[in-house]
PDB file of C-alpha atoms in Angstrom:
ATOM      1  CA  MET A  19       0.037  -0.007  -0.054  1.00 85.00           C
ATOM      2  CA  ARG A  20       1.374   3.443  -0.831  1.00 90.00           C
ATOM      3  CA  VAL A  21       0.349   6.384   1.444  1.00 94.00           C
ATOM      4  CA  LEU A  22       0.934  10.211   1.431  1.00 96.00           C
ATOM      5  CA  VAL A  23       0.893  12.051   4.832  1.00 97.00           C
ATOM      6  CA  VAL A  24       0.129  15.650   4.606  1.00 96.00           C
ATOM      7  CA  ASP A  25       0.598  17.612   7.821  1.00 95.00           C
ATOM      8  CA  ASP A  26       2.398  20.924   8.586  1.00 93.00           C
ATOM      9  CA  GLU A  27       3.328  19.716  12.147  1.00 93.00           C
ATOM     10  CA  GLY A  28       6.628  18.167  10.970  1.00 93.00           C
ATOM     11  CA  ALA A  29       7.290  15.901  13.878  1.00 94.00           C
ATOM     12  CA  LEU A  30       3.886  14.529  13.794  1.00 93.00           C
ATOM     13  CA  ALA A  31       3.926  14.032  10.038  1.00 94.00           C
ATOM     14  CA  ASP A  32       7.287  12.157  10.283  1.00 94.00           C
ATOM     15  CA  LEU A  33       6.106  10.257  13.325  1.00 94.00           C
ATOM     16  CA  VAL A  34       2.999   8.905  11.447  1.00 94.00           C
ATOM     17  CA  ALA A  35       5.155   8.065   8.284  1.00 94.00           C
ATOM     18  CA  LYS A  36       7.745   6.137  10.403  1.00 93.00           C
ATOM     19  CA  GLY A  37       4.756   4.186  12.022  1.00 93.00           C
ATOM     20  CA  LEU A  38       3.004   3.369   8.746  1.00 93.00           C
ATOM     21  CA  THR A  39       6.269   2.406   7.328  1.00 91.00           C
ATOM     22  CA  ARG A  40       6.755  -0.108  10.006  1.00 88.00           C
ATOM     23  CA  GLN A  41       3.349  -1.563   8.858  1.00 87.00           C
ATOM     24  CA  ASP A  42       4.787  -2.408   5.492  1.00 82.00           C
ATOM     25  CA  MET A  43       3.396   0.646   3.622  1.00 89.00           C
ATOM     26  CA  ALA A  44       5.448   2.841   1.399  1.00 88.00           C
ATOM     27  CA  VAL A  45       5.004   6.302   2.753  1.00 93.00           C
ATOM     28  CA  ASP A  46       5.701   9.933   1.387  1.00 94.00           C
ATOM     29  CA  VAL A  47       5.314  13.098   3.392  1.00 96.00           C
ATOM     30  CA  ALA A  48       4.263  16.606   2.225  1.00 96.00           C
ATOM     31  CA  TYR A  49       4.215  19.390   4.763  1.00 96.00           C
ATOM     32  CA  ARG A  50       2.289  21.960   2.574  1.00 96.00           C
ATOM     33  CA  GLY A  51      -0.909  21.619   0.556  1.00 95.00           C
ATOM     34  CA  ASP A  52       0.575  22.749  -2.846  1.00 95.00           C
ATOM     35  CA  ASP A  53       3.241  20.061  -2.537  1.00 96.00           C
ATOM     36  CA  ALA A  54       0.589  17.480  -1.539  1.00 95.00           C
ATOM     37  CA  ASP A  55      -1.376  18.412  -4.766  1.00 94.00           C
ATOM     38  CA  GLU A  56       1.710  18.162  -6.879  1.00 94.00           C
ATOM     39  CA  LEU A  57       2.585  14.610  -5.477  1.00 94.00           C
ATOM     40  CA  LEU A  58      -1.074  13.589  -5.991  1.00 93.00           C
ATOM     41  CA  GLY A  59      -1.092  14.599  -9.645  1.00 89.00           C
ATOM     42  CA  VAL A  60       2.102  12.463 -10.466  1.00 87.00           C
ATOM     43  CA  ASN A  61       1.869   9.434  -8.249  1.00 87.00           C
ATOM     44  CA  ASP A  62      -0.768   6.907  -7.594  1.00 86.00           C
ATOM     45  CA  TYR A  63      -1.539   6.618  -3.854  1.00 92.00           C
ATOM     46  CA  ASP A  64      -3.823   4.288  -2.302  1.00 92.00           C
ATOM     47  CA  VAL A  65      -4.640   6.563   0.666  1.00 94.00           C
ATOM     48  CA  VAL A  66      -3.679  10.193   1.549  1.00 96.00           C
ATOM     49  CA  VAL A  67      -3.840  11.037   5.104  1.00 96.00           C
ATOM     50  CA  LEU A  68      -4.662  14.933   5.060  1.00 94.00           C
ATOM     51  CA  ASP A  69      -4.628  17.542   7.501  1.00 92.00           C
ATOM     52  CA  ARG A  70      -7.136  20.163   6.754  1.00 87.00           C
ATOM     53  CA  ASP A  71      -5.197  23.019   7.954  1.00 88.00           C
ATOM     54  CA  VAL A  72      -2.033  23.043   5.826  1.00 93.00           C
ATOM     55  CA  PRO A  73      -0.213  26.121   4.531  1.00 94.00           C
ATOM     56  CA  GLY A  74       0.132  26.833   0.673  1.00 93.00           C
ATOM     57  CA  LEU A  75      -3.121  25.216  -0.423  1.00 93.00           C
ATOM     58  CA  HIS A  76      -5.783  24.502   2.236  1.00 91.00           C
ATOM     59  CA  GLY A  77      -6.515  20.725   2.796  1.00 90.00           C
ATOM     60  CA  ASP A  78     -10.120  21.290   1.710  1.00 88.00           C
ATOM     61  CA  GLU A  79      -8.904  22.439  -1.812  1.00 91.00           C
ATOM     62  CA  VAL A  80      -6.412  19.478  -1.920  1.00 92.00           C
ATOM     63  CA  ALA A  81      -9.389  17.068  -1.455  1.00 89.00           C
ATOM     64  CA  ARG A  82     -11.702  18.988  -3.733  1.00 87.00           C
ATOM     65  CA  ARG A  83      -9.010  18.712  -6.681  1.00 89.00           C
ATOM     66  CA  LEU A  84      -8.238  15.187  -5.955  1.00 88.00           C
ATOM     67  CA  ALA A  85     -12.065  14.307  -6.274  1.00 81.00           C
ATOM     68  CA  ALA A  86     -12.451  16.513  -9.344  1.00 79.00           C
ATOM     69  CA  ARG A  87      -9.655  14.301 -10.941  1.00 80.00           C
ATOM     70  CA  GLY A  88     -11.603  11.240 -10.523  1.00 78.00           C
ATOM     71  CA  SER A  89      -8.830   9.632  -8.384  1.00 84.00           C
ATOM     72  CA  LEU A  90      -9.164   6.322  -6.682  1.00 85.00           C
ATOM     73  CA  THR A  91      -7.067   7.537  -3.890  1.00 92.00           C
ATOM     74  CA  ARG A  92      -8.999   7.442  -0.545  1.00 93.00           C
ATOM     75  CA  ILE A  93      -8.930  10.388   1.768  1.00 92.00           C
ATOM     76  CA  LEU A  94      -8.582  10.139   5.450  1.00 93.00           C
ATOM     77  CA  MET A  95      -8.991  13.695   6.729  1.00 90.00           C
ATOM     78  CA  LEU A  96      -7.340  14.822  10.000  1.00 86.00           C
ATOM     79  CA  THR A  97      -8.460  17.915  11.858  1.00 79.00           C
ATOM     80  CA  ALA A  98      -8.331  19.317  15.391  1.00 74.00           C
ATOM     81  CA  ALA A  99     -11.974  20.522  14.749  1.00 64.00           C
ATOM     82  CA  THR A 100     -14.521  18.251  16.514  1.00 60.00           C
ATOM     83  CA  SER A 101     -17.843  19.590  15.700  1.00 60.00           C
ATOM     84  CA  LEU A 102     -20.327  17.788  13.549  1.00 61.00           C
ATOM     85  CA  THR A 103     -20.474  20.467  11.105  1.00 66.00           C
ATOM     86  CA  ASP A 104     -16.733  20.245  10.525  1.00 63.00           C
ATOM     87  CA  ARG A 105     -16.913  16.399  10.057  1.00 60.00           C
ATOM     88  CA  VAL A 106     -19.861  16.828   7.610  1.00 62.00           C
ATOM     89  CA  ASN A 107     -18.081  19.618   5.465  1.00 65.00           C
ATOM     90  CA  GLY A 108     -15.139  17.412   5.244  1.00 57.00           C
ATOM     91  CA  LEU A 109     -16.894  14.339   3.956  1.00 62.00           C
ATOM     92  CA  GLU A 110     -18.870  16.570   1.415  1.00 65.00           C
ATOM     93  CA  LEU A 111     -15.515  17.764   0.052  1.00 68.00           C
ATOM     94  CA  GLY A 112     -14.671  14.256  -0.922  1.00 71.00           C
ATOM     95  CA  ALA A 113     -13.083  12.757   2.205  1.00 81.00           C
ATOM     96  CA  ASP A 114     -13.796   9.028   2.769  1.00 86.00           C
ATOM     97  CA  ASP A 115     -13.033   9.065   6.496  1.00 88.00           C
ATOM     98  CA  TYR A 116     -12.510  11.593   9.188  1.00 86.00           C
ATOM     99  CA  LEU A 117     -10.219  11.539  12.317  1.00 88.00           C
ATOM    100  CA  THR A 118      -9.962  14.118  14.902  1.00 86.00           C
ATOM    101  CA  LYS A 119      -6.624  15.071  16.900  1.00 85.00           C
ATOM    102  CA  PRO A 120      -5.417  13.716  19.012  1.00 85.00           C
ATOM    103  CA  PHE A 121      -5.826  10.129  17.962  1.00 89.00           C
ATOM    104  CA  GLU A 122      -4.565   6.605  18.742  1.00 91.00           C
ATOM    105  CA  PHE A 123      -2.049   5.142  16.250  1.00 92.00           C
ATOM    106  CA  PRO A 124      -3.629   1.734  15.956  1.00 92.00           C
ATOM    107  CA  GLU A 125      -7.081   3.458  14.978  1.00 93.00           C
ATOM    108  CA  LEU A 126      -5.107   5.333  12.351  1.00 94.00           C
ATOM    109  CA  VAL A 127      -3.461   2.283  10.942  1.00 93.00           C
ATOM    110  CA  ALA A 128      -6.916   0.532  10.841  1.00 91.00           C
ATOM    111  CA  ARG A 129      -8.698   3.366   9.049  1.00 92.00           C
ATOM    112  CA  VAL A 130      -5.797   3.545   6.426  1.00 93.00           C
ATOM    113  CA  ARG A 131      -5.963  -0.131   5.821  1.00 89.00           C
ATOM    114  CA  ALA A 132      -9.664  -0.116   5.457  1.00 87.00           C
ATOM    115  CA  LEU A 133      -9.491   2.725   2.881  1.00 89.00           C
ATOM    116  CA  GLY A 134      -6.777   1.171   1.061  1.00 85.00           C
ATOM    117  CA  ARG A 135      -8.821  -1.935   0.459  1.00 76.00           C
ATOM    118  CA  ARG A 136     -11.266   0.332  -1.125  1.00 72.00           C
ATOM    119  CA  SER A 137      -8.941   2.160  -3.417  1.00 59.00           C
ATOM    120  CA  VAL A 138      -8.399  -0.813  -5.846  1.00 55.00           C
ATOM    121  CA  ALA A 139     -10.398  -3.716  -7.160  1.00 51.00           C
ATOM    122  CA  PRO A 140     -11.396  -6.253  -4.506  1.00 46.00           C
ATOM    123  CA  VAL A 141      -8.682  -9.118  -4.296  1.00 53.00           C
ATOM    124  CA  ALA A 142      -8.759 -12.109  -2.244  1.00 59.00           C
ATOM    125  CA  PRO A 143      -6.930 -11.931   1.118  1.00 73.00           C
ATOM    126  CA  VAL A 144      -5.026 -15.008   0.136  1.00 83.00           C
ATOM    127  CA  LEU A 145      -2.842 -14.961  -2.998  1.00 88.00           C
ATOM    128  CA  GLU A 146      -1.862 -18.162  -4.509  1.00 89.00           C
ATOM    129  CA  ARG A 147       0.162 -19.297  -7.591  1.00 89.00           C
ATOM    130  CA  SER A 148       2.648 -21.944  -8.408  1.00 85.00           C
ATOM    131  CA  GLY A 149       2.516 -23.351  -4.983  1.00 92.00           C
ATOM    132  CA  ILE A 150       3.237 -19.900  -3.353  1.00 94.00           C
ATOM    133  CA  VAL A 151       0.776 -18.499  -0.858  1.00 93.00           C
ATOM    134  CA  VAL A 152       0.653 -15.113   0.635  1.00 92.00           C
ATOM    135  CA  ASP A 153      -1.906 -14.228   3.403  1.00 89.00           C
ATOM    136  CA  THR A 154      -2.220 -10.481   2.793  1.00 80.00           C
ATOM    137  CA  ASN A 155      -3.977  -9.876   6.205  1.00 74.00           C
ATOM    138  CA  ARG A 156      -1.513 -11.703   8.335  1.00 79.00           C
ATOM    139  CA  ARG A 157       1.503 -10.739   6.161  1.00 83.00           C
ATOM    140  CA  MET A 158       2.806 -14.277   5.939  1.00 88.00           C
ATOM    141  CA  ALA A 159       4.009 -16.356   3.041  1.00 94.00           C
ATOM    142  CA  THR A 160       4.624 -19.927   2.277  1.00 95.00           C
ATOM    143  CA  ARG A 161       5.881 -22.087  -0.642  1.00 95.00           C
ATOM    144  CA  GLN A 162       4.606 -25.914  -0.750  1.00 92.00           C
ATOM    145  CA  GLY A 163       3.632 -25.424   2.946  1.00 92.00           C
ATOM    146  CA  ARG A 164       7.088 -24.140   3.969  1.00 94.00           C
ATOM    147  CA  PRO A 165       7.028 -20.825   5.794  1.00 94.00           C
ATOM    148  CA  LEU A 166       9.081 -18.097   4.131  1.00 94.00           C
ATOM    149  CA  ASP A 167      11.010 -15.662   6.137  1.00 94.00           C
ATOM    150  CA  LEU A 168      10.653 -12.429   4.019  1.00 93.00           C
ATOM    151  CA  THR A 169      11.448  -8.746   4.549  1.00 91.00           C
ATOM    152  CA  SER A 170       8.760  -6.412   4.094  1.00 88.00           C
ATOM    153  CA  LYS A 171      10.138  -5.300   0.500  1.00 90.00           C
ATOM    154  CA  GLU A 172      10.606  -8.979  -0.506  1.00 93.00           C
ATOM    155  CA  LEU A 173       7.056  -9.695   0.679  1.00 92.00           C
ATOM    156  CA  GLY A 174       5.715  -6.605  -1.204  1.00 90.00           C
ATOM    157  CA  VAL A 175       7.336  -7.675  -4.445  1.00 93.00           C
ATOM    158  CA  LEU A 176       6.078 -11.164  -4.077  1.00 94.00           C
ATOM    159  CA  GLU A 177       2.536  -9.860  -3.503  1.00 91.00           C
ATOM    160  CA  GLU A 178       2.681  -7.591  -6.543  1.00 91.00           C
ATOM    161  CA  LEU A 179       3.839 -10.625  -8.734  1.00 93.00           C
ATOM    162  CA  LEU A 180       1.049 -12.826  -7.441  1.00 92.00           C
ATOM    163  CA  ARG A 181      -1.551  -9.963  -7.994  1.00 87.00           C
ATOM    164  CA  ALA A 182      -0.316  -9.632 -11.556  1.00 88.00           C
ATOM    165  CA  ASP A 183      -1.459 -13.446 -12.270  1.00 84.00           C
ATOM    166  CA  GLY A 184       1.331 -14.243 -14.609  1.00 89.00           C
ATOM    167  CA  ARG A 185       1.424 -10.770 -16.289  1.00 91.00           C
ATOM    168  CA  ILE A 186       4.930  -9.125 -16.674  1.00 92.00           C
ATOM    169  CA  VAL A 187       5.515  -6.551 -14.027  1.00 91.00           C
ATOM    170  CA  ALA A 188       8.173  -3.929 -14.873  1.00 91.00           C
ATOM    171  CA  ALA A 189      10.735  -2.917 -12.451  1.00 89.00           C
ATOM    172  CA  GLU A 190       9.483   0.650 -12.592  1.00 87.00           C
ATOM    173  CA  GLU A 191       5.994  -0.708 -11.524  1.00 87.00           C
ATOM    174  CA  LEU A 192       7.618  -2.362  -8.463  1.00 89.00           C
ATOM    175  CA  LEU A 193       9.466   0.581  -7.416  1.00 85.00           C
ATOM    176  CA  GLU A 194       6.295   2.746  -7.619  1.00 81.00           C
ATOM    177  CA  LYS A 195       4.169   0.335  -5.626  1.00 81.00           C
ATOM    178  CA  VAL A 196       6.678  -1.200  -3.088  1.00 87.00           C
ATOM    179  CA  TRP A 197       9.017   1.666  -2.349  1.00 82.00           C
ATOM    180  CA  ASP A 198       8.454   5.324  -1.672  1.00 72.00           C
ATOM    181  CA  MET A 199       9.330   8.439  -3.736  1.00 69.00           C
ATOM    182  CA  ASN A 200      12.752   8.709  -1.916  1.00 68.00           C
ATOM    183  CA  ILE A 201      14.036   5.892  -3.837  1.00 72.00           C
ATOM    184  CA  ASP A 202      16.457   6.442  -6.618  1.00 69.00           C
ATOM    185  CA  PRO A 203      14.703   5.515  -9.884  1.00 65.00           C
ATOM    186  CA  PHE A 204      18.210   4.033 -11.231  1.00 64.00           C
ATOM    187  CA  THR A 205      18.753   2.034  -8.110  1.00 76.00           C
ATOM    188  CA  ALA A 206      19.357  -1.657  -8.122  1.00 86.00           C
ATOM    189  CA  ALA A 207      16.856  -2.302  -5.202  1.00 88.00           C
ATOM    190  CA  VAL A 208      14.357  -4.297  -7.380  1.00 89.00           C
ATOM    191  CA  ARG A 209      17.255  -6.499  -8.724  1.00 90.00           C
ATOM    192  CA  VAL A 210      18.792  -6.912  -5.270  1.00 93.00           C
ATOM    193  CA  THR A 211      15.561  -7.571  -3.629  1.00 93.00           C
ATOM    194  CA  MET A 212      14.511 -10.082  -6.483  1.00 94.00           C
ATOM    195  CA  SER A 213      17.837 -11.964  -6.026  1.00 94.00           C
ATOM    196  CA  LYS A 214      17.212 -12.362  -2.380  1.00 95.00           C
ATOM    197  CA  LEU A 215      13.502 -13.314  -2.825  1.00 95.00           C
ATOM    198  CA  ARG A 216      14.535 -16.003  -5.285  1.00 95.00           C
ATOM    199  CA  ARG A 217      17.099 -17.597  -2.942  1.00 94.00           C
ATOM    200  CA  LYS A 218      14.417 -17.647  -0.190  1.00 95.00           C
ATOM    201  CA  LEU A 219      11.725 -19.313  -2.608  1.00 95.00           C
ATOM    202  CA  GLY A 220      14.318 -21.930  -3.559  1.00 94.00           C
ATOM    203  CA  ASP A 221      14.380 -24.353  -6.553  1.00 93.00           C
ATOM    204  CA  PRO A 222      12.883 -24.484  -8.986  1.00 93.00           C
ATOM    205  CA  ASP A 223      13.086 -20.811  -9.593  1.00 93.00           C
ATOM    206  CA  PRO A 224       9.252 -19.604  -9.956  1.00 93.00           C
ATOM    207  CA  ILE A 225      10.144 -16.160 -11.206  1.00 94.00           C
ATOM    208  CA  ARG A 226      10.862 -15.428 -14.722  1.00 92.00           C
ATOM    209  CA  THR A 227      12.885 -12.538 -15.943  1.00 92.00           C
ATOM    210  CA  VAL A 228      11.914 -11.002 -19.324  1.00 91.00           C
ATOM    211  CA  PRO A 229      15.051  -9.026 -20.548  1.00 89.00           C
ATOM    212  CA  GLY A 230      14.016  -5.219 -21.091  1.00 87.00           C
ATOM    213  CA  GLN A 231      10.279  -5.894 -19.701  1.00 89.00           C
ATOM    214  CA  GLY A 232      10.337  -7.046 -16.215  1.00 92.00           C
ATOM    215  CA  TYR A 233       9.484 -10.150 -14.057  1.00 93.00           C
ATOM    216  CA  ALA A 234       6.529 -12.673 -14.092  1.00 93.00           C
ATOM    217  CA  LEU A 235       5.478 -15.400 -11.649  1.00 91.00           C
TER     218      LEU A 235
END
């Protein structure tokens, strides 16, 4: 899942981003509304955690523009305002959910995950192909019943290959969906992660490399 956190309280934004990253999400951060609008225009996010009162471009306008583009990105709006009118106004702007500050982090994670499931076409919670099984809820993987000890990136890559259902997945697509925007587009991260994943999957190698195109399972 790819998430954008938008909040001008830098310490809070960074803390939320760090926490979501530990939940195996790829997270970017913006501290201004105009920066958030630019990122939302060029990247495909599953969820944006959006503070209403951010400088540059008000959070309400960010939400309004996102809705006008017909984006599938789901909006979790954050605010210190607690009145019913404020909540209703936020939802009418296109927000999918609303959370008031201060909030408990486990609740934030649960709401982000719930919205993330709504941002894409429904998929089975358990993905399976070629004897490989990934439980997306429990974040566990097996091959022929053998548990696989995978890092979050390895699991993310494997999940994307399973979701593709045999389609070739480009390295650029894996970078976009599994890593965040801070990754160097010319990095060898995908190749290195793929090599480690293959070793852990064992023989016979279930991943096919298509030169110049990408990978398929």
